[in-house]
Amino acid sequence: IEMTTSRFGARLRVGVETYGQARSAAAVPGPVAALRLADGTWFGGSRLFGDTKLAGWSARLMAKGPVFGQVEYIYSYEDGNIVKLTARLHEGASGLYWETKVAEDRPKDGVDIVLSEGLPPLTLIIQREAYNDRPQIKDARWGAWVEIPLATYGKELVTHLSPWADWWSTWTQTSVRLSIGAQGRELHLASHDPGAWVEPAAPGTMRSWGAWQHKLVPVKRGAGREIHLRVNNAAGLRKWTIEDREPAYAEQRRMSLAQVKAHWPPLDEVKDWILDWPTDGRACPQLFVSRQDMRAAWERRKPDPAIIRTASYIAREKIRPVPSYKDAQAVEGYLATKGDPEIAKKVRLTDRVRQHMGALGDFDKMRHTQTVAALYDLMMGTDLITDADKRLHRSQMAFLGYILARPSTWDIERGYRSYNPNMSLSYLLARGIAACAIPDHPRAREWVEPGLRRAEMWLKEVGPEGEWYESAHYSQVSAFAMASFAVAAQRTGFRNLFLNENLKKWAMWLAQIYTPRDPMAGRRSRRATPPIGRATAGVPWGLFGLMAKATADTDPQYSRQMQWAWAGTDYTRNTANHLGGFEPIYMDPALPMAAPGWTSKLFPQMGPLFRNGVGDKHENYLIVHANTGAGARLSEVGCLALWFARGVPIAGSFPGGYKERHQLLMSRVIPALSWREGEPWDESRFGCSTDVSMAAFSALPWQDYFAASYAIKGWKGGRYGTPANPVSWPPVDGAAGFPMSWRRRMLYVQDDKPDGPNYLVLRDSVSGGKPSLWQMWTVSKKIATPQQAQDVEAVVADEQGRKAEQAHPLRGNRFTALGQFNVDVDYYIAAPLDTQRWTMRWGQRYVDYNVQGEDYRDLLQLRLSGNGDYFVVMFPRFRAEAAPRFATLGGGSVVKVTGEFGTDYCFLPAEEMEVTVEKVYFRGEAGSVQDRAGVVVLATGAAGEVRSGEWGLSAPQAASVRVGGRRLVVRLPYARQTGGEVTLRAAGKWRPATEQAGVTLTTTEGGCRLVLAPGVVAAVLERR
């Protein structure tokens, strides 16, 4: 039968055949005899494929106009599988509509629809997306169209027709463009109704991509120039069209940067949408603040000149075609001037709301739904727009709610999502924000409920110490999306998520891992994110200001610490526009604050954070990305991510978070690896597949200890790009091999004062017999030898500055990294003693999230050809201070550090042991003795014993004792809640200094034994 319109046509087979003996697929006719373009050209055809034989087929004409014609097919397979196909041609349609419904999953059977027969050569036209996954697109910018002639195409697979539009792979499209010779016409293969393609999993399930990728329809190249669509018998429904289109039509289906281009809803669906409904009389604004909140803020605060200046800038700019931060700035400008109608006119608030509401959701809904909703909420409460406009915008907000709820936008239960939690969280909660903007809409509860349900599920996934499983940067993206949604949900009466302790723990974790105030270029001396996981570090957001306000009444102590953390960012209002310009009204710099008493701490899913002097200008901070949580790249596990000493950065990872996370740029042990200029950058060895075993951790007032083991199984690649202008790395002699293992153990020795001697002792033990490298990147001007360090000024004057420097060897075991901020780092290499040392310098300029500046660092690289230990001390000091002296004692198990501060002994053996050096005795796996200015501190990192002169300490867990004057201060680790015991060797008789609950003292020969009850971590003794 032939069905045609002025725009498309088809010859479709009809009839019925039942076979007495099942026939092969090749012997059964396909549904399509030919297709017709608008110019009358007949082309194509079809055939069945697969090994399963067929028992029969039927095709019946079910409708013959005038609105549409429709043929329905049933293919019956020998194994009982039933495949139903529907072909429909609408009057006025540009193509033939198809549906398939398959009973049993048989993806090796199906039908090929031939596209190329009878046509000039076809050309695939695709957009460059996030992945550079085809050689033909390597030089194209993101979003650009690229032509791939299929006549000379060498692969069988051309692309896939997909039910859902990702933005990363050029091998999947919801609309496949095939240009027809030089005719200026195109075949478009377009999917429809993505909700029908995949059955959803249980509500709230974060389904994998496998569900929809199993339903992909390949476009393939056959013999000769043949191009066909291979519609296999994957179980369930599929809907798509084959269309004759002009090239310009493709722009309506193009993919924008990092934006899901959702299918436009058919009118048959829209006709059932509720776009006009009775109001419940709520006054706007009401989404993030009330009118009363707004007026109260205007009364107590002076206008912010910076906001007003920004408003004057954007008043001179064109409104961007899609919503952006500029719209939030326009809202801020209006609010900062207490609702001045002249400012509203200058920043064109009326035009902005008309334009962005009129887009009906055709914008980046993940990032900008909140901005549009806030703009709507503001304008609905003013007289800047008419009542007719308000009614229209109300309908448009409902339209946006429906768009956000469609599977084509985002659908976690169908797997229509990225694997970045922050994106799913942002999309789902954006739908909830739209519902909160119109809480009286009949579907508002339905729209907000998935976000509330999944928010509760996500909050259950927060780690034991508040860790989130994304990088530091994207953790705050997710946390702010959650917190801003929580504000709206609380205000509109849907739910109070701020009563969930895990939301507060999450924000507290971020506050704790924020760096000290950072003097690096572009950081503006603010506390900010560390380089943990992907994306730019050094970016402060206003999350803590939001949390301070949200919890001010329900948890005042928590609120005060959040306010302190926000103050450390200089009260940044950067929220990625999650409050849409209402930030100056909601967040309040005048709230009370209190400095937290944070100490060194283990975040089990991330790693330890050693610190001393929180909030002090000489604050010490050392964060280790030891575990696989917090969005660790496989290049990062075990790395020293960032170290501040005496208030300035001295070592760690670069701030960029993608290509800069290659393991060559990490401060850790890596397999032997190098790179030379002129070679392709090797992303196949970006990191390594690694199993992590976290071991001991203890944090005491004067010593911290941490240990973890890493079993490296092989290279693991990544697609993150090439660092800017890399120079040759140190060459390696031996090739890497697997498996290999290394164990990192860190003894962080602290002083009473932040500007005192606080330093690091590292022992990294390598096994497996394979070559390895030990790397440390310092924020320095140069790594100097002892001879060079004698004339620092001359060395600094000759330093490379903002230039990279190729690798060159060093000699010796003592070096000094000359810091960029007047704090130098003395290296002492206790082991290995007889292997090569290398250095190089690399860096680049960063411009991201308004964090910009040059960042160049120096590498110190050590190496082992097989098993062995890297035993290194890193001692930061002010440049004017004398360098300490180092000595290795006890067969390589102890390092003695001597300086103007006194004498320390640091015990960090390769294995548990006991040893006596000079007048000091150690037993166990880690410990230290500090003899400084009349005060002696003995400490163990785990179970063990330490003695020095007349004093001694032994304990079945980490413990320390400080001896000063006539008092002994005994400490257990800060986090220990189960109590513990300590046996002291001390001349004379001792008693508790005061009545101390939970402390039991028993006199022993030569000392005493203390038992500390659960919850007690300190005891003070005095001489009798």
PDB file of C-alpha atoms in Angstrom, residues 57 88 90 107 142 167 247 324 336 428 444 458 461 465 475-476 485 563 570 610 690 693 711 752 844 854 927 930 936:
ATOM      1  CA  TRP A  57       3.615 -12.146   9.906  1.00  0.00           C
ATOM      2  CA  ARG A  88       1.740   6.118  10.706  1.00  0.00           C
ATOM      3  CA  HIS A  90       0.008  12.200   9.313  1.00  0.00           C
ATOM      4  CA  PRO A 107      18.294  -7.864  20.647  1.00  0.00           C
ATOM      5  CA  TRP A 142      31.837  22.577  21.817  1.00  0.00           C
ATOM      6  CA  TRP A 167      25.545  16.144  26.103  1.00  0.00           C
ATOM      7  CA  PRO A 247      18.999  21.951   7.533  1.00  0.00           C
ATOM      8  CA  SER A 324      22.113  33.775  33.661  1.00  0.00           C
ATOM      9  CA  ALA A 336      19.777  46.776  47.224  1.00  0.00           C
ATOM     10  CA  LEU A 428      15.184  17.146  40.744  1.00  0.00           C
ATOM     11  CA  ALA A 444       2.670  21.295  43.071  1.00  0.00           C
ATOM     12  CA  TRP A 458      20.622  11.619  49.510  1.00  0.00           C
ATOM     13  CA  GLU A 461      24.215   8.927  52.003  1.00  0.00           C
ATOM     14  CA  GLU A 465      31.621  12.969  59.422  1.00  0.00           C
ATOM     15  CA  SER A 475      30.009  18.880  47.043  1.00  0.00           C
ATOM     16  CA  GLN A 476      29.232  22.515  47.666  1.00  0.00           C
ATOM     17  CA  PHE A 485      15.585  23.907  48.007  1.00  0.00           C
ATOM     18  CA  GLN A 563      28.480  32.397  60.437  1.00  0.00           C
ATOM     19  CA  ASP A 570      34.463  37.718  53.436  1.00  0.00           C
ATOM     20  CA  PHE A 610      45.871  17.877  60.447  1.00  0.00           C
ATOM     21  CA  THR A 690      43.849   1.048  43.478  1.00  0.00           C
ATOM     22  CA  SER A 693      43.023   0.120  53.298  1.00  0.00           C
ATOM     23  CA  ALA A 711      47.418  -1.796  46.377  1.00  0.00           C
ATOM     24  CA  ASP A 752      51.697  24.985  71.260  1.00  0.00           C
ATOM     25  CA  GLN A 844      49.847  27.817  34.381  1.00  0.00           C
ATOM     26  CA  GLU A 854      49.490  32.325  37.972  1.00  0.00           C
ATOM     27  CA  GLY A 927      55.757   8.121  68.453  1.00  0.00           C
ATOM     28  CA  GLN A 930      59.617  16.835  72.170  1.00  0.00           C
ATOM     29  CA  VAL A 936      58.801  17.575  77.523  1.00  0.00           C
TER      30      VAL A 936
END
